[in-house]
Coordinates of C-alpha atoms in Angstrom, one line a residue:
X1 CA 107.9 -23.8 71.4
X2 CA 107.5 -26.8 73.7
X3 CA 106.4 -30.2 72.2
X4 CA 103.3 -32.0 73.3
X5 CA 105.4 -34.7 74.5
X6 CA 107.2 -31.9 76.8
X7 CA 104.2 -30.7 78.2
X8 CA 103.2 -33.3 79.2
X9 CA 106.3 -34.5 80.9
X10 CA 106.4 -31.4 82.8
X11 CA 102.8 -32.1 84.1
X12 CA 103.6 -35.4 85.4
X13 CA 106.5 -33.9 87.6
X14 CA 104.0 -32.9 89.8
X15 CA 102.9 -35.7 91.4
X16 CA 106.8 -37.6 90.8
X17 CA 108.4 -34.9 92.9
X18 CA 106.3 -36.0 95.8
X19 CA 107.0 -39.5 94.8
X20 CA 110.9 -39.2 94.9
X21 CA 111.0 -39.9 91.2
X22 CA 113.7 -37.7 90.2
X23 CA 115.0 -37.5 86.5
X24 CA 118.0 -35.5 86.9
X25 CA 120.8 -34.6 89.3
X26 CA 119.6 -30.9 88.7
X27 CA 116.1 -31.8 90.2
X28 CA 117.8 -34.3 92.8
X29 CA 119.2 -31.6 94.0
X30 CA 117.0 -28.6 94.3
X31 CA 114.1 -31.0 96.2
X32 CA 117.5 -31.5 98.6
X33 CA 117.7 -28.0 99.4
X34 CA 113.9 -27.6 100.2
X35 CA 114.2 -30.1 102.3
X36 CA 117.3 -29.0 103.9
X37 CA 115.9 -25.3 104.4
X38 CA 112.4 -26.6 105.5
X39 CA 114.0 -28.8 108.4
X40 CA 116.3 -26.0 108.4
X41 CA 113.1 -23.5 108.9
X42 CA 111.5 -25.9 111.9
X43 CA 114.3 -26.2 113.7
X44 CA 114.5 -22.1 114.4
X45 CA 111.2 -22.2 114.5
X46 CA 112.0 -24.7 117.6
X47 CA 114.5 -22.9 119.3
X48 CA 112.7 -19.2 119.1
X49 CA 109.7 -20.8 120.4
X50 CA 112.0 -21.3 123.5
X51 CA 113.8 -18.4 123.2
X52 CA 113.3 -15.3 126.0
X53 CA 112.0 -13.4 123.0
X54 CA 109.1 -15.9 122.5
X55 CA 107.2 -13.2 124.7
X56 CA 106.7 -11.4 122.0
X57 CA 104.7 -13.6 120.0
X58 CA 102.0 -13.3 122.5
X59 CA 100.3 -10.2 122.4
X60 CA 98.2 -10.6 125.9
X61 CA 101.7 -10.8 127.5
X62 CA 103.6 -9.2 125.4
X63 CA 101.2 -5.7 125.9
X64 CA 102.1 -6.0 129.6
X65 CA 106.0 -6.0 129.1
X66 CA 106.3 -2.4 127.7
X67 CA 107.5 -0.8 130.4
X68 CA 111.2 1.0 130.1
X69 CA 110.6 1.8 126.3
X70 CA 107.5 1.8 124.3
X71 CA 109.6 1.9 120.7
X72 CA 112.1 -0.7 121.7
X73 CA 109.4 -3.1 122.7
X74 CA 107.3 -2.4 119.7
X75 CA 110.4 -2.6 117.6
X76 CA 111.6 -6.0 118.8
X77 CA 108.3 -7.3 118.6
X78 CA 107.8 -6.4 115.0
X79 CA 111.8 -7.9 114.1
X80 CA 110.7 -10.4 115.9
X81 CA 107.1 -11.6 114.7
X82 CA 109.1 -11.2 111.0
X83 CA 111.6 -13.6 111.6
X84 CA 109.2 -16.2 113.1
X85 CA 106.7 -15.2 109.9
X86 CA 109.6 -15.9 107.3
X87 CA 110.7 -19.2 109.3
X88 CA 106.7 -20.4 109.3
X89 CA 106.7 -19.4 105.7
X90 CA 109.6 -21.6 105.2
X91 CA 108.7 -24.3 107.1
X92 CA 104.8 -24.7 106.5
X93 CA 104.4 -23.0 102.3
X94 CA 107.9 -23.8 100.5
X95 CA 107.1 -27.3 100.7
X96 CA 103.7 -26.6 99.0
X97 CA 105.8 -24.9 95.8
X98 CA 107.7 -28.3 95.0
X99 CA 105.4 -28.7 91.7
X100 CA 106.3 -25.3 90.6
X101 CA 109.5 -25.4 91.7
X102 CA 110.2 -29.1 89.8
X103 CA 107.9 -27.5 86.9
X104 CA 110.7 -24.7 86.6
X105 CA 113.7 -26.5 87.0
X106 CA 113.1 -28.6 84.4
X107 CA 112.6 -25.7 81.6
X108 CA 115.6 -23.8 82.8
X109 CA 118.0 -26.8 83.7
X110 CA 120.4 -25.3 80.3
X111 CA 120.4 -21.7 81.8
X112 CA 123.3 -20.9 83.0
X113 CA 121.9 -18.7 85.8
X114 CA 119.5 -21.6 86.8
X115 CA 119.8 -21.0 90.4
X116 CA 119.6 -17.8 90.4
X117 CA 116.4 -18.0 88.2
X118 CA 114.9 -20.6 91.1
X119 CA 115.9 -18.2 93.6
X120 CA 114.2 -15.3 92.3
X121 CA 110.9 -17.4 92.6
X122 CA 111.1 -18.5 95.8
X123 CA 111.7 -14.8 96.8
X124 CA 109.1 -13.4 95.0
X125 CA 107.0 -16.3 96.3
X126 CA 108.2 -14.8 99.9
X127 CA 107.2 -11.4 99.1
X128 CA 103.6 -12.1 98.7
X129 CA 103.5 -14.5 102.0
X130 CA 105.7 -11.5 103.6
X131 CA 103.2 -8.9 102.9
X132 CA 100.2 -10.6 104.0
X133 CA 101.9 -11.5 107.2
X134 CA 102.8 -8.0 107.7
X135 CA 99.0 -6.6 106.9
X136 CA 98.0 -9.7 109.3
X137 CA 100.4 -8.1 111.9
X138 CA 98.6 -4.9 112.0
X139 CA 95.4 -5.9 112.2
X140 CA 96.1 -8.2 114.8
X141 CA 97.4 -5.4 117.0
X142 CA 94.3 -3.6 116.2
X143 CA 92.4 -6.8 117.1
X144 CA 94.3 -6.9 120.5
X145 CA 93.8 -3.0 121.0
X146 CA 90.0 -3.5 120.5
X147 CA 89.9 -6.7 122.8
X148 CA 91.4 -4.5 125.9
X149 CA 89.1 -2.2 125.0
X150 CA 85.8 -4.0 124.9
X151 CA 86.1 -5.6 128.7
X152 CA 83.1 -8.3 127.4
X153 CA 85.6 -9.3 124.5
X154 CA 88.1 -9.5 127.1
X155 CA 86.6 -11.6 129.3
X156 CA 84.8 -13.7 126.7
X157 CA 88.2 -14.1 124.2
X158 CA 86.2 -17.5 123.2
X159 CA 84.0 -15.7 120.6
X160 CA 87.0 -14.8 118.6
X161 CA 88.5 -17.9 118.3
X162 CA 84.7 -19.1 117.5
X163 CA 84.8 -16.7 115.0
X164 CA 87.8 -17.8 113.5
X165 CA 87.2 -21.0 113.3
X166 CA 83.8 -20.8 111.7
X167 CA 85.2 -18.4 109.3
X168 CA 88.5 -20.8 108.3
X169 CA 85.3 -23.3 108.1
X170 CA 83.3 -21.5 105.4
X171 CA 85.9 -20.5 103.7
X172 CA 87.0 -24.3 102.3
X173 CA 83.6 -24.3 100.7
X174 CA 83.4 -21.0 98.8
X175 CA 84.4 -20.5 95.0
X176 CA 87.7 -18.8 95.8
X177 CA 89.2 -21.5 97.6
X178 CA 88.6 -24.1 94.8
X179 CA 89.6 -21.2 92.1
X180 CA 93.0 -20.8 94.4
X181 CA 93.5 -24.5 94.9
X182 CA 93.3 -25.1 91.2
X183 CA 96.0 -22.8 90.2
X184 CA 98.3 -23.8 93.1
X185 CA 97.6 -27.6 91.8
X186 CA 98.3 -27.1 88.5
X187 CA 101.1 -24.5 88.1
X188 CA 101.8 -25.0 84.4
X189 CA 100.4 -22.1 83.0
X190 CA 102.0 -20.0 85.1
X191 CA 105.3 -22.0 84.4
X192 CA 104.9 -21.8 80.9
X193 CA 103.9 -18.0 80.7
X194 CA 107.0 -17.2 82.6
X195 CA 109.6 -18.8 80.4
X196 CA 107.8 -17.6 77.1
X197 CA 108.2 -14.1 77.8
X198 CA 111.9 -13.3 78.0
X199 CA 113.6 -11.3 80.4
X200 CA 113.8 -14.6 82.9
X201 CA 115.4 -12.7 85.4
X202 CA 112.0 -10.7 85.8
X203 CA 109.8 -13.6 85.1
X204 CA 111.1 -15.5 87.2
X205 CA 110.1 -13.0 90.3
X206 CA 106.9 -12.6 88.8
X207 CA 106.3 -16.5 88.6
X208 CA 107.0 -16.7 92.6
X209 CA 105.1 -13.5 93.1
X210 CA 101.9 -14.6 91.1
X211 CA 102.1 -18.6 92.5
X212 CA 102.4 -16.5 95.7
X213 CA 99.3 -14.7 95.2
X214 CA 97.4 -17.7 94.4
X215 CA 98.7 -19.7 97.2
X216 CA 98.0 -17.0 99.6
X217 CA 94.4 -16.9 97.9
X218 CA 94.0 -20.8 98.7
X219 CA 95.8 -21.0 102.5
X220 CA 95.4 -17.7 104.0
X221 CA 92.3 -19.0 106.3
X222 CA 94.4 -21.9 107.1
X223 CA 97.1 -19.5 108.5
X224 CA 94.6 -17.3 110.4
X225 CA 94.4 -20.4 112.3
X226 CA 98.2 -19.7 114.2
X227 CA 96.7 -16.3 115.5
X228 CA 94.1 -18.0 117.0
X229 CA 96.4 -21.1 118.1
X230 CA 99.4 -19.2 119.1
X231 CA 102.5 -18.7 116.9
X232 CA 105.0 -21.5 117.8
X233 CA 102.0 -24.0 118.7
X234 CA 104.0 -27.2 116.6
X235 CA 101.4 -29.3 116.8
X236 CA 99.2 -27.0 115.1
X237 CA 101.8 -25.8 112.5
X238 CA 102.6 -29.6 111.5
X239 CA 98.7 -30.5 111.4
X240 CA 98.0 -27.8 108.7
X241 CA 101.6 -28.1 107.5
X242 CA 100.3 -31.4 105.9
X243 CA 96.9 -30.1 105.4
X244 CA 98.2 -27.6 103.0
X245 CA 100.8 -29.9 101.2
X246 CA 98.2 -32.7 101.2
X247 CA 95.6 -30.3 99.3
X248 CA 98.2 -28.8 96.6
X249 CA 100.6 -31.7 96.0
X250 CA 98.8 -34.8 96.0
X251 CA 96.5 -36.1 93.6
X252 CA 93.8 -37.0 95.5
X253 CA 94.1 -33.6 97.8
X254 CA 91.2 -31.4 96.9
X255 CA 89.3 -33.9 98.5
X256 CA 90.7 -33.1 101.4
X257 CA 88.8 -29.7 101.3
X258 CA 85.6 -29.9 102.4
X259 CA 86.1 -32.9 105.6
X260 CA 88.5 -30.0 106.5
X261 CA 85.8 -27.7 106.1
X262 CA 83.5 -29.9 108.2
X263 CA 86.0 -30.8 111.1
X264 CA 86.3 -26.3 111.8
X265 CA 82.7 -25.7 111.5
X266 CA 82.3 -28.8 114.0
X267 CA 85.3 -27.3 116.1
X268 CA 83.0 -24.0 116.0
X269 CA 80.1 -25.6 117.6
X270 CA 81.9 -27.3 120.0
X271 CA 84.0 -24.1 121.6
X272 CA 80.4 -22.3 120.9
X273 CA 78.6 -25.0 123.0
X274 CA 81.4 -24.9 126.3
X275 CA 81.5 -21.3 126.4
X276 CA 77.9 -19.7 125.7
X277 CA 76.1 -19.3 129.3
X278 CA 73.5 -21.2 128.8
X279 CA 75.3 -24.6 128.0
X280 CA 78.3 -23.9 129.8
X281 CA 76.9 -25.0 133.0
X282 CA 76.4 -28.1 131.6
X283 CA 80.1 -28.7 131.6

């Protein structure tokens, strides 16, 4: 069992990650490799957002391009839309996993398989963010298929971003989002359940998988957001980039919440006031 003292001690890590206060070589280290894969991770991002196969990333023109072949269109859209979603994942949410990540290190620094253990998290961290981005894949197609569909929608494409907004709004007020935040800002428990189990190989999965879950619980509202913005937007991605890390890294971040909340539902009113008919003139 862990002393109170090293409890404690692993708490603190938290907050002396982000500080650059690192104790060992060990820890030294691993916050060098995030940082190396994350500039690593926006630097791909860069160069596919330039890339011919950038198309893809937007339906509206992207629906317009199959031509020759249906399949290989839909295919390299999908391979495609994955890459970029792994590369955002890296980019914008392993940054957000340094607590857990420092938290983790720190109880398995002995093990001999110590990187292995760390890499099992972050890939069953992946997974979760990997899933979601594939269930967000479909039902953006199905959004799309609706919006072609529907020729008000598709002339009046405002109301979804509207929507979007309003709804990325509400959500930084409701229970779930503080619940989610407060197990993303404290990952201890889950740190701590993990390496008291045995069979660290598994745990260690599950400890990415279940931060994962949690983080994806907190941020996925926040992520809708590059739907709406376009996938590659960088100025986007950096704003909530630092949004996100602000929120579950730094001490002061829940605070962050609701003037978040505030500045979307405000966004919301302003695309609702240039676009409905009877104000739009005005502009």
């Amino acid at each position: 069992m862990l002393s109170k003292v090293s409890l404690v001690t692993i708490w603190k890590l938290r907050d002396r990650a982000l500080l650059g206060f690192k104790t060992n070589s060990t820890e030294t280290i691993l916050i060098s490799l995030i940082s190396i894969i994350t500039i690593l991770a926006w630097g791909l991002l860069w160069f596919s957002s330039i890339s011919p196969y950038s198309r893809y990333l937007h339906d509206a023109s992207g629906l317009g391009l199959i031509t020759h072949s249906v399949i290989l269109d839909i295919t390299l859209s999908a391979t495609f839309y994955t890459t970029v979603w792994l590369l955002m994942c890296l980019a914008m949410m392993l940054p957000t996993t340094l607590p857990l990540l420092i938290a983790w290190q720190r109880l398995i620094s002995n093990h001999s398989s110590r990187w292995l253990l760390q890499g099992l998290v972050v890939a069953g961290y992946l997974s979760v963010w990997t899933v979601f981005g594939f269930l967000l894949y479909i039902a953006d197609k199905m959004l799309h298929g609706v919006v072609l569909a529907t020729p008000w929608l598709n002339q009046n494409y405002w109301v979804l971003g509207a929507f979007t907004l309003g709804l990325v709004g509400v959500f930084q007020f409701t229970p779930i989002k503080d619940y989610c935040l407060q197990k993303c800002r404290s990952p201890l428990n889950l740190v701590l359940k993990a390496w008291q189990q045995g069979n660290l190989l598994y745990q260690a999965w599950w400890l990415g998988v279940s931060h994962g879950i949690f983080c994806v619980g907190c941020c996925w509202a926040l992520m809708l957001l590059m739907f709406v913005m376009g996938m590659g937007n960088f100025g986007w991605m950096l704003l909530l980039t630092g949004a996100m890390v602000i929120e579950k890294n730094f001490s002061w971040g829940q605070r962050l919440r609701a003037p978040l909340g505030v500045t979307f539902l405000i966004g919301t009113l302003i695309v609702l006031v240039v676009n409905i008919p009877v104000t739009k003139a005005l502009f």
